[in-house]
Amino acid sequence: MAQIVSIHSFRGGTGKSNSTANLASQMALRGKRVGVIDTDIQSPGIHVLFGLDPNKMGHTLNEYLRGECTIEEAVYAVGEAEQTVEGRTQLVGTDLFLLPSSMSGTEISAVLRDGYDVNKLIKGLRDFRINFELDYLFIDTHPGLNDETLLSISISDVLILLMRPDQQDFQGTSVTVEIARQLDVPDMFIAINKALEKYDFKALAEDIESVYRVPVAGIMPFTSDIVEVASGDIFSLIYPDHGWSKGIISVTETLLGLEE
Amino acid sequence: MMTNLTPTLSKIRLFKPLTKDTVQQLVEKMDQKELKAGEFLFRSGDPSDGLYIVADGHLDIVFENPNPAQDDLVVASLKPGDVLGEISLLDRQARAASAKAVAKTTVKRLSVDTFNAVIAEQPQEITKEIREISEDMRLEYMVITLRKLDLFQGLNDELLRYLGTHVQSITLKEGEVLFERGTPGDKLYMVTSGWLEIFVTSPRGEDLILNHSGPGEAIGEIALLDNAARTASVRGITDAHLLTLDRKEYIEFITKHPVAALETTRNINQRLRLATTYLEQLGDWSRQVAEGEYDKVLKEVKSEQTRIVHDTSNEERVTQFLSSFFSSIEAIKKREDKLKSEVLRLRIQIDEGQRDDDVEEITNTSFFTELQTNIGQLRAQLREELEEAKKEDDN
């Protein structure tokens, strides 16, 4: 096992952080040792979903990249923290670990200005995986194709391309698919988020698969119900029978299906 | 348990001319039957085999409902000392209703054959008397039957007796058609036992059930009055017994007895009320269908399909009547769903030229070429690390 799974989108706004958090939670619920790393250093966001108060963040990926702390010190054990909301309560006792990026303005501008050592990032991923004996390491990547995302993609065992069913995402994802093929990524899937329910999902999956020749791992419907929960909690833990959650579970099961 | 049946038997009108000894003889020749609770003594349509006296327990006379989900119609409740089926000693007509033991029950039976054998040995004057009583009883029985019909509610015994001499008795088998829509209506029918369905056939050949008729109900009175064609077809859904009255006789009857015409008018009034209720429900359901509330209507319609409507309110008759028409909305719904799914398929168009340009832009960078070169090594390193870690674990 010890799969590295990158969740990537060509553009922002696909619901990647939310989807990654939900996917990781579903895995953790199934007894897996799961790590999540927020490599979107320029605009971090996944920590909120896991209940990590930006003001109370201890060490982060940023410090690790500067060599100011160890990987263990930067990792936040979601399963060991006190959880008060309905969804995250279910994560107590699970082996879910988050390596967050700093939300501080100074940190972010520093990265934007000076960049960071991508190789150090890769080392961090490796340490994270080994030291925490992870079964799955989810990389919440930055949108688009840049050096860092290319590198994440190339070391991934599985690449999940998340997109909305709209023209710009279609076009952009076609580029990523081609790049990923050239980088020889072992397994690749497409996941569709914010799909309007007036479309027949079965037909949509068929059409996507025939255009990209990449299997569809799950389709999540557009739903205003998520807006209500927003980043306050993990939606699929609160509403496991909701159509959106069923889409996430479909992606989860696709990943689990690779374990054979 | 009743043991001395002689007094009971003596009280029966048919046995009045007989001596006490003869009655005693009959009693001794009676046989006995034990019934468990829920067991049928006989069922509607069974050949009549004789007279029964309830010796112990409880027997219900019922009209069984062809729909197993609905209740049977209980018309009488018999207890020890009650007699049933005397008329069967006069003619072997099929039983009109069913007899069911409510609790553990014992009955005593005097068979028709036994009765006939004993009577044959009687002196002439007695047999003559019995014959006269039989005729009277037959008519009386007819009157009792006619009195049960809604159509003749409120008629006195004299009028009923007049009718009784003019009606005929017919049987209808399950599935047999009584009359067809469009044929001339020249007879009035009255159901004494069994159930019939009133239906029309759609142009596509499907039967639409409009109503049911059961014991005590009349069929075809409208055609009888206006001498027009039958408005619907009628068919037996069980074996049935009916009394019929020819139009000629009926017109003569109501001419001589105008009060009887009033009854028919009352019946027609009922029909009018039914029609208005029908229009209301029709409007209701049509509106719901127009607004796309298919599931709601379908649910109501489906539950109506198997219900037997008898002795019920206008509302219930109407929903039954309309359910046949509205069951076709299922097809409408399916068509609509299919259309919806056909129209809404996303068109995914990739500009492949643009894609290739964008891909080239990335792959042409030195970073990418370096990455491609090193990736093999990088992946190998990662694999090694994993294996090392695993080995450490195992130790």
XYZ file of C-alpha atoms in Angstrom:
655
model
C 0.000 0.000 0.000
C 1.399 3.385 1.032
C -0.181 5.037 -1.963
C 0.563 8.642 -2.801
C -2.607 10.148 -4.220
C -2.581 13.589 -5.792
C -5.836 15.465 -6.137
C -5.383 17.963 -8.918
C -7.500 20.505 -10.746
C -6.672 22.614 -13.723
C -8.459 25.649 -12.298
C -9.425 26.786 -8.854
C -12.965 26.560 -7.512
C -13.540 22.889 -8.284
C -14.025 22.064 -4.611
C -10.676 20.309 -4.359
C -9.875 21.009 -0.710
C -13.338 19.982 0.368
C -13.236 16.854 -1.751
C -9.747 15.926 -0.537
C -10.766 16.382 3.092
C -13.835 14.232 2.601
C -11.938 11.575 0.707
C -9.244 11.396 3.384
C -11.898 11.211 6.110
C -13.705 8.356 4.390
C -10.426 6.476 4.166
C -9.639 7.111 7.817
C -13.102 5.889 8.768
C -12.284 2.629 7.042
C -9.343 2.105 9.370
C -6.594 3.290 7.054
C -3.644 5.379 8.185
C -4.156 8.545 6.188
C -2.033 11.605 5.684
C -3.058 14.854 4.028
C -0.588 17.457 2.903
C -1.678 20.883 1.795
C 0.815 21.846 -0.877
C -1.240 24.806 -1.971
C 1.051 27.047 -0.003
C -0.066 30.179 -1.810
C -3.676 29.700 -0.785
C -3.958 27.059 1.902
C -7.392 25.944 2.928
C -7.766 22.349 3.939
C -6.846 22.824 7.577
C -10.131 24.633 8.301
C -12.087 21.556 7.324
C -10.185 19.553 9.895
C -10.872 21.999 12.662
C -7.401 23.489 12.844
C -7.649 27.090 13.947
C -5.229 29.136 11.825
C -4.395 31.249 14.864
C -3.536 28.196 16.880
C -1.478 26.434 14.237
C 1.762 25.164 15.632
C 4.444 24.228 13.231
C 3.586 24.018 9.580
C 4.946 22.763 6.293
C 6.507 26.194 5.784
C 8.802 25.818 8.803
C 9.652 22.307 7.813
C 10.662 23.515 4.362
C 12.939 26.099 5.994
C 14.436 23.412 8.160
C 13.056 24.928 11.342
C 11.249 21.816 12.567
C 10.907 18.089 12.023
C 8.083 16.510 10.114
C 6.597 15.101 13.306
C 6.433 18.550 14.812
C 4.541 19.927 11.841
C 1.957 17.152 11.647
C -1.464 17.641 13.288
C -3.142 14.452 14.446
C -6.816 14.994 13.630
C -7.824 11.774 15.352
C -6.269 12.836 18.626
C -7.677 16.330 18.766
C -10.829 17.369 20.534
C -13.660 17.541 18.006
C -16.971 19.160 18.736
C -18.820 19.158 15.439
C -21.013 16.329 14.182
C -18.868 15.115 11.280
C -15.383 15.468 12.733
C -16.433 13.748 15.945
C -16.454 10.562 13.924
C -12.751 11.082 13.181
C -11.740 10.863 16.822
C -9.659 7.748 17.259
C -8.841 7.408 13.559
C -5.347 7.634 12.130
C -5.724 10.836 10.148
C -2.772 13.206 9.998
C -2.623 16.647 8.479
C 0.482 18.507 7.394
C -0.841 22.057 7.055
C 0.509 25.108 5.301
C 0.744 28.390 7.078
C -2.023 30.930 6.737
C 0.106 33.803 7.878
C 0.302 36.652 5.399
C 4.032 37.013 5.870
C 4.602 33.381 5.167
C 2.516 33.434 2.055
C 4.173 36.515 0.586
C 7.563 35.046 1.409
C 6.738 31.968 -0.591
C 5.329 34.010 -3.446
C 8.457 36.096 -3.516
C 11.187 33.588 -2.859
C 9.541 30.358 -3.817
C 10.606 27.295 -1.924
C 12.840 24.318 -2.384
C 10.688 21.826 -4.216
C 13.102 19.046 -3.453
C 12.653 19.717 0.222
C 8.911 19.320 -0.354
C 9.465 15.949 -1.900
C 11.622 14.934 1.035
C 8.860 16.070 3.330
C 6.344 13.886 1.545
C 8.613 10.926 1.865
C 9.298 11.492 5.550
C 5.635 11.995 6.232
C 4.737 8.733 4.552
C 7.469 6.670 6.190
C 7.469 8.104 9.682
C 3.741 7.918 10.070
C 3.438 4.557 8.306
C 0.728 5.923 6.075
C -1.457 3.722 3.899
C -2.563 6.744 1.890
C -0.959 10.137 1.496
C -3.268 12.658 -0.141
C -1.629 15.647 -1.761
C -3.954 18.624 -2.026
C -2.146 20.346 -4.863
C -2.149 23.868 -6.133
C -4.364 24.290 -9.197
C -2.774 24.356 -12.627
C 0.479 22.969 -13.920
C 3.645 24.410 -12.405
C 6.906 22.916 -11.244
C 5.578 21.860 -7.872
C 2.395 20.278 -9.168
C 4.292 18.523 -11.932
C 6.575 17.051 -9.346
C 3.684 15.945 -7.119
C 2.050 14.311 -10.082
C 5.198 12.481 -11.096
C 5.785 10.908 -7.687
C 2.123 9.963 -7.252
C 0.902 6.425 -7.492
C -2.593 7.681 -8.249
C -3.677 10.930 -9.831
C -7.245 12.111 -9.352
C -8.259 14.898 -11.681
C -11.108 16.837 -10.203
C -13.161 19.033 -12.493
C -16.484 20.720 -12.897
C -18.472 19.790 -15.948
C -17.750 23.024 -17.818
C -15.902 23.860 -20.992
C -12.804 25.484 -19.487
C -12.260 22.576 -17.103
C -12.738 20.120 -19.950
C -10.086 21.810 -22.015
C -7.625 22.225 -19.160
C -8.037 18.675 -17.916
C -7.263 17.341 -21.374
C -3.832 18.960 -21.064
C -3.237 17.453 -17.620
C -4.278 14.027 -18.834
C -1.787 14.206 -21.663
C 1.013 15.403 -19.374
C 0.265 12.705 -16.834
C 0.423 10.098 -19.591
C 3.809 11.376 -20.643
C 4.962 11.190 -17.028
C 3.793 7.607 -16.803
C 1.578 8.002 -13.761
C 0.577 4.438 -12.777
C -3.140 5.136 -12.187
C -5.295 8.076 -13.177
C -8.948 8.863 -12.565
C -11.340 11.678 -13.213
C -13.763 12.870 -10.563
C -16.488 15.359 -11.415
C -17.758 17.833 -8.867
C -20.665 20.272 -8.987
C -22.507 18.308 -11.669
C -26.026 19.585 -12.245
C -28.550 16.912 -11.390
C -30.534 17.529 -14.529
C -27.827 15.568 -16.350
C -27.919 11.825 -16.315
C -24.757 10.925 -14.406
C -24.389 7.561 -16.036
C -24.399 9.164 -19.472
C -21.996 11.847 -18.248
C -19.504 9.264 -16.979
C -19.711 7.411 -20.283
C -19.121 10.593 -22.269
C -16.155 11.657 -20.103
C -14.585 8.240 -20.337
C -14.934 8.084 -24.069
C -13.442 11.563 -24.555
C -10.475 11.220 -22.161
C -10.101 7.448 -22.097
C -9.693 7.816 -18.332
C -12.045 6.049 -15.911
C -14.465 8.159 -13.857
C -14.109 7.439 -10.149
C -17.160 9.377 -9.000
C -19.583 12.164 -9.803
C -20.624 14.590 -7.082
C -23.753 16.645 -7.743
C -23.925 20.381 -7.341
C -25.748 20.944 -4.085
C -26.557 23.969 -2.006
C -26.563 21.684 1.057
C -22.770 21.842 1.080
C -22.867 25.611 1.180
C -24.712 25.319 4.498
C -21.966 23.192 6.032
C -19.242 25.054 4.117
C -15.765 24.583 5.596
C -17.165 24.080 9.057
C -17.152 20.297 8.950
C -16.725 17.192 6.814
C -19.965 16.952 4.826
C -19.896 13.265 3.934
C -19.533 12.301 7.588
C -22.684 14.191 8.525
C -24.757 13.161 5.508
C -23.459 9.808 4.299
C -26.598 9.121 2.266
C -26.537 12.418 0.409
C -25.910 12.222 -3.347
C -22.734 14.266 -2.946
C -21.384 11.953 -0.269
C -22.214 8.952 -2.394
C -20.000 10.424 -5.116
C -17.118 10.779 -2.649
C -17.635 7.242 -1.419
C -17.522 6.064 -5.005
C -14.072 7.670 -5.367
C -13.010 6.146 -2.033
C -14.034 2.709 -3.181
C -12.267 3.162 -6.496
C -9.041 3.811 -4.593
C -9.625 0.859 -2.311
C -10.188 -1.252 -5.375
C -6.580 -0.680 -6.374
C -5.321 -2.425 -3.264
C -5.630 -5.864 -4.797
C -75.244 -28.316 22.726
C -78.809 -28.696 21.522
C -79.917 -32.288 21.703
C -83.662 -32.233 21.306
C -84.239 -30.954 17.785
C -87.821 -32.116 17.437
C -89.402 -28.892 18.729
C -87.222 -26.799 16.433
C -88.016 -28.872 13.377
C -91.728 -28.887 14.215
C -91.799 -25.106 14.147
C -90.621 -25.013 10.524
C -93.563 -24.111 8.334
C -92.875 -26.866 5.841
C -93.184 -29.545 8.523
C -96.401 -28.263 10.096
C -98.633 -30.805 8.290
C -96.485 -33.694 9.581
C -97.211 -35.722 12.716
C -94.937 -35.566 15.710
C -93.780 -39.083 14.988
C -92.862 -38.230 11.419
C -90.882 -35.249 12.611
C -89.166 -37.523 15.111
C -88.319 -39.837 12.227
C -86.735 -36.979 10.327
C -84.713 -35.941 13.360
C -83.353 -39.470 13.772
C -82.283 -39.534 10.153
C -80.298 -36.282 10.493
C -76.543 -36.485 10.321
C -74.037 -34.361 12.152
C -71.062 -32.307 11.085
C -68.351 -30.685 13.210
C -66.681 -27.523 12.030
C -63.490 -25.860 13.222
C -63.402 -22.094 13.667
C -62.976 -20.492 10.235
C -64.111 -23.590 8.366
C -66.791 -23.277 5.694
C -69.932 -25.397 5.930
C -70.696 -24.580 2.310
C -69.802 -21.891 -0.162
C -71.742 -19.751 -2.550
C -72.358 -21.781 -5.687
C -72.237 -25.182 -3.959
C -75.233 -27.419 -4.731
C -77.779 -27.277 -1.914
C -77.847 -30.577 -0.112
C -80.386 -29.937 2.582
C -81.424 -28.036 5.662
C -79.118 -27.332 8.602
C -79.746 -26.645 12.277
C -77.019 -25.080 14.379
C -76.677 -27.343 17.402
C -73.679 -25.658 19.000
C -71.384 -22.748 18.224
C -71.739 -19.830 15.822
C -72.238 -19.735 12.060
C -72.053 -16.629 9.873
C -73.739 -16.304 6.512
C -71.419 -14.286 4.277
C -70.996 -13.033 0.764
C -67.293 -13.618 0.140
C -65.415 -10.676 -1.356
C -63.459 -11.654 -4.485
C -60.682 -9.295 -3.351
C -58.837 -11.103 -0.539
C -57.684 -7.772 0.877
C -61.231 -6.685 1.617
C -63.748 -7.897 4.195
C -66.516 -10.359 3.419
C -70.123 -9.164 3.702
C -71.787 -10.780 6.730
C -75.537 -10.965 6.196
C -76.618 -13.121 9.124
C -75.263 -14.589 12.335
C -76.684 -17.940 13.420
C -76.619 -19.442 16.903
C -77.837 -22.744 18.401
C -81.439 -23.392 17.415
C -81.279 -21.378 14.194
C -82.261 -23.097 10.992
C -80.842 -22.418 7.563
C -81.498 -23.608 4.065
C -85.098 -24.830 4.274
C -85.648 -23.594 0.756
C -83.121 -26.139 -0.430
C -85.590 -28.888 0.450
C -87.861 -27.524 -2.280
C -85.373 -27.175 -5.075
C -81.719 -27.955 -5.380
C -80.626 -24.453 -6.268
C -77.017 -23.533 -5.705
C -76.293 -21.880 -2.389
C -76.604 -18.127 -2.683
C -74.103 -17.317 0.039
C -71.380 -19.037 2.070
C -71.708 -20.317 5.635
C -68.639 -20.014 7.825
C -68.094 -21.229 11.384
C -66.956 -18.371 13.588
C -66.127 -20.646 16.525
C -66.059 -24.412 16.911
C -69.526 -25.361 15.631
C -71.731 -28.428 15.377
C -74.527 -28.596 12.789
C -77.206 -31.184 12.102
C -78.244 -31.836 8.534
C -81.464 -33.079 7.036
C -80.605 -34.054 3.477
C -82.964 -33.432 0.560
C -83.018 -37.135 -0.270
C -83.995 -38.110 3.266
C -86.746 -35.501 3.289
C -88.102 -36.587 -0.093
C -88.054 -40.237 0.933
C -90.009 -39.577 4.126
C -92.543 -37.300 2.383
C -93.142 -39.893 -0.332
C -94.426 -42.269 2.331
C -96.978 -39.742 3.618
C -100.703 -39.914 2.891
C -102.035 -37.856 -0.036
C -103.696 -35.043 1.949
C -100.456 -34.336 3.751
C -98.374 -34.293 0.582
C -100.953 -31.964 -1.020
C -100.673 -29.600 1.922
C -96.908 -29.679 1.771
C -97.021 -28.845 -1.940
C -99.189 -25.793 -1.272
C -96.895 -24.648 1.493
C -93.922 -25.161 -0.842
C -95.404 -22.843 -3.442
C -96.063 -20.243 -0.798
C -92.564 -20.614 0.562
C -91.041 -20.219 -2.855
C -92.842 -16.975 -3.378
C -92.064 -15.872 0.150
C -88.418 -16.609 -0.430
C -88.524 -14.588 -3.631
C -90.092 -11.698 -1.738
C -87.371 -11.877 0.895
C -84.756 -11.829 -1.836
C -86.384 -8.947 -3.677
C -86.753 -6.982 -0.470
C -82.967 -7.064 -0.112
C -82.524 -5.189 -3.358
C -81.954 -1.450 -3.206
C -84.246 -0.951 -6.151
C -87.255 -2.288 -4.305
C -86.659 -0.696 -0.948
C -89.909 0.721 0.314
C -92.207 -1.586 -1.655
C -94.822 -3.413 0.384
C -95.221 -7.180 0.508
C -98.114 -7.191 -1.972
C -96.026 -5.434 -4.636
C -93.055 -7.611 -3.938
C -95.209 -10.713 -4.284
C -96.456 -9.467 -7.634
C -92.889 -8.977 -8.782
C -91.943 -12.334 -7.357
C -94.277 -14.086 -9.740
C -92.805 -12.289 -12.734
C -89.062 -12.598 -12.162
C -86.898 -15.309 -13.659
C -83.821 -16.828 -12.110
C -80.563 -17.162 -14.030
C -77.000 -18.142 -13.270
C -73.826 -16.616 -14.641
C -70.451 -18.325 -14.660
C -67.199 -16.638 -13.693
C -65.897 -14.784 -16.736
C -69.179 -15.067 -18.613
C -70.517 -11.853 -20.148
C -74.055 -10.939 -19.085
C -74.553 -8.344 -21.790
C -72.401 -6.152 -23.996
C -72.222 -2.441 -24.414
C -74.316 -1.217 -27.321
C -76.805 -4.091 -27.237
C -80.469 -3.201 -26.648
C -81.401 -3.080 -22.978
C -84.560 -5.059 -22.413
C -84.032 -6.709 -19.045
C -83.416 -5.607 -15.489
C -80.993 -7.725 -13.489
C -80.760 -8.144 -9.750
C -77.795 -9.827 -8.122
C -78.683 -12.326 -5.410
C -75.223 -13.810 -5.046
C -71.799 -13.383 -6.586
C -69.950 -10.377 -8.045
C -69.938 -8.769 -11.442
C -67.809 -6.113 -13.063
C -69.086 -3.311 -15.222
C -66.598 -2.335 -17.882
C -65.963 -0.716 -21.224
C -63.275 -1.652 -23.711
C -60.948 1.102 -24.890
C -60.188 1.510 -28.619
C -56.852 -0.176 -27.875
C -58.616 -3.243 -26.573
C -57.969 -2.693 -22.862
C -60.799 -3.285 -20.403
C -61.536 -0.333 -18.150
C -63.399 -1.411 -15.026
C -66.007 1.189 -14.147
C -67.794 -0.388 -11.217
C -68.689 -3.584 -9.442
C -72.039 -5.055 -8.595
C -72.675 -7.463 -5.783
C -75.455 -9.051 -3.769
C -78.469 -6.782 -3.413
C -77.653 -4.554 -6.346
C -79.489 -3.996 -9.590
C -77.919 -3.705 -13.025
C -79.298 -2.164 -16.148
C -82.230 -0.186 -14.806
C -81.372 2.868 -16.876
C -81.589 1.085 -20.200
C -84.832 -0.411 -19.040
C -86.441 2.983 -18.684
C -85.153 4.790 -21.739
C -85.020 1.684 -23.931
C -81.638 2.714 -25.258
C -78.522 0.654 -25.779
C -76.490 -0.651 -22.842
C -73.955 1.958 -21.722
C -71.420 -0.616 -20.587
C -70.716 -4.346 -20.617
C -71.167 -6.636 -17.619
C -69.267 -9.794 -16.756
C -69.160 -12.154 -13.794
C -65.974 -12.106 -11.721
C -67.311 -15.023 -9.701
C -70.154 -17.442 -10.384
C -73.331 -15.459 -9.800
C -77.082 -15.818 -9.424
C -79.388 -13.172 -10.759
C -83.052 -12.492 -10.969
C -84.240 -10.900 -14.177
C -87.299 -8.875 -15.046
C -88.342 -8.165 -18.621
C -88.907 -4.607 -19.625
C -92.497 -5.270 -20.587
C -93.273 -6.668 -17.165
C -91.447 -3.842 -15.466
C -93.250 -1.077 -17.331
C -96.578 -2.782 -16.658
C -95.608 -3.017 -13.018
C -94.744 0.614 -12.520
C -97.767 1.698 -14.527
C -100.013 -0.247 -12.162
C -98.015 0.818 -9.125
C -96.665 4.349 -9.538
C -95.120 4.224 -6.088
C -92.631 1.747 -7.521
C -91.641 4.301 -10.151
C -90.562 6.545 -7.307
C -87.950 4.010 -6.317
C -86.493 3.994 -9.770
C -86.391 7.777 -9.791
C -84.516 7.696 -6.501
C -81.982 5.432 -8.064
C -81.491 7.748 -11.004
C -80.990 10.652 -8.598
C -78.232 8.632 -7.022
C -76.631 8.290 -10.409
C -76.720 12.040 -10.932
C -75.004 12.620 -7.625
C -72.456 10.063 -8.636
C -71.864 11.941 -11.871
C -71.125 15.224 -10.118
C -68.739 13.537 -7.703
C -67.097 11.949 -10.711
C -66.575 15.283 -12.373
C -65.018 16.677 -9.228
C -62.518 13.866 -8.904
C -61.808 13.993 -12.620
C -61.002 17.675 -12.327
C -58.785 17.072 -9.317
C -56.726 14.324 -10.851
C -56.463 16.018 -14.233
C -55.088 19.155 -12.629
C -52.506 17.143 -10.708
C -51.400 15.375 -13.861
C -51.142 18.679 -15.727
C -48.894 19.962 -12.939
C -46.709 16.882 -13.221
C -47.693 15.389 -9.848
C -47.717 11.925 -11.375
C -46.533 10.004 -8.355
C -49.317 11.317 -6.155
C -52.069 10.389 -8.592
C -50.482 7.063 -9.486
C -50.325 6.059 -5.833
C -54.056 6.696 -5.357
C -54.895 5.062 -8.665
C -52.911 1.899 -7.955
C -54.622 1.257 -4.638
C -57.989 1.552 -6.353
C -57.281 -0.996 -9.034
C -57.968 -4.072 -6.931
C -60.621 -2.739 -4.604
C -64.134 -4.177 -4.859
C -66.650 -1.387 -4.559
C -69.892 -2.379 -2.910
C -72.264 -0.662 -0.573
C -69.925 2.336 -0.530
C -69.980 6.083 -0.863
C -70.131 7.912 -4.157
C -66.575 9.125 -3.643
C -65.272 5.582 -3.468
C -67.190 4.483 -6.530
C -65.901 7.425 -8.476
C -62.242 6.954 -7.641
C -62.560 3.331 -8.664
C -64.225 4.345 -11.890
C -61.579 6.892 -12.768
C -58.599 4.860 -11.690
C -58.715 2.869 -14.902
C -58.345 6.002 -16.986
C -55.650 7.501 -14.858
C -53.515 4.389 -14.739
C -52.380 5.454 -18.180
C -50.463 8.373 -16.687
C -47.744 5.938 -15.788
C -47.004 5.805 -19.493
C -47.007 9.595 -19.695
C -44.542 9.815 -16.841
C -42.196 7.289 -18.440
C -42.270 9.168 -21.730
C -41.486 12.433 -20.013
C -38.591 10.939 -18.048
C -37.154 9.455 -21.201
C -37.363 12.773 -23.020
C -35.669 14.526 -20.125
C -32.742 12.151 -20.180
C -32.435 12.261 -23.942
C -32.280 16.019 -24.180
C -29.849 16.697 -21.341
C -26.555 15.210 -22.287
C -23.545 17.470 -21.880
C -21.535 18.107 -24.956
C -17.857 17.755 -24.255
C -15.709 19.330 -26.890
C -11.962 19.420 -26.691
C -9.993 21.641 -28.965
C -7.265 19.161 -29.636
C -5.049 21.615 -31.470
C -5.068 23.970 -28.500
C -4.456 21.071 -26.149
C -1.439 19.934 -28.102
C -0.045 23.477 -28.062
C -0.506 23.752 -24.317
C 1.061 20.374 -23.722
C 4.045 21.300 -25.845
C 4.524 24.498 -23.917
C 5.017 22.483 -20.765
C 6.930 19.553 -22.136
C 9.383 21.791 -23.934
C 10.686 23.292 -20.686
C 14.011 22.178 -19.289
C 12.297 21.429 -16.017
C 10.047 18.927 -17.685
C 12.778 17.204 -19.650
C 14.878 16.956 -16.485
C 11.885 15.618 -14.609
C 11.283 12.944 -17.191
C 14.910 11.897 -17.026
C 15.038 11.763 -13.258
C 11.648 10.380 -12.617
C 12.688 6.787 -12.956
C 15.348 7.279 -10.354
C 13.054 9.227 -8.059
C 10.409 6.504 -8.148
C 12.999 3.832 -7.496
C 14.237 5.749 -4.467
C 10.747 6.035 -3.122
C 10.151 2.325 -3.572
C 13.401 1.502 -1.805
C 12.500 3.716 1.097
C 9.205 1.932 1.514
C 10.781 -1.474 1.422
C 13.381 -0.429 3.980
C 10.728 0.859 6.273
C 8.773 -2.363 5.885
C 11.817 -4.453 6.723
C 12.372 -2.406 9.840
C 8.812 -2.982 10.871
C 9.073 -6.705 10.408
C 12.134 -6.915 12.614
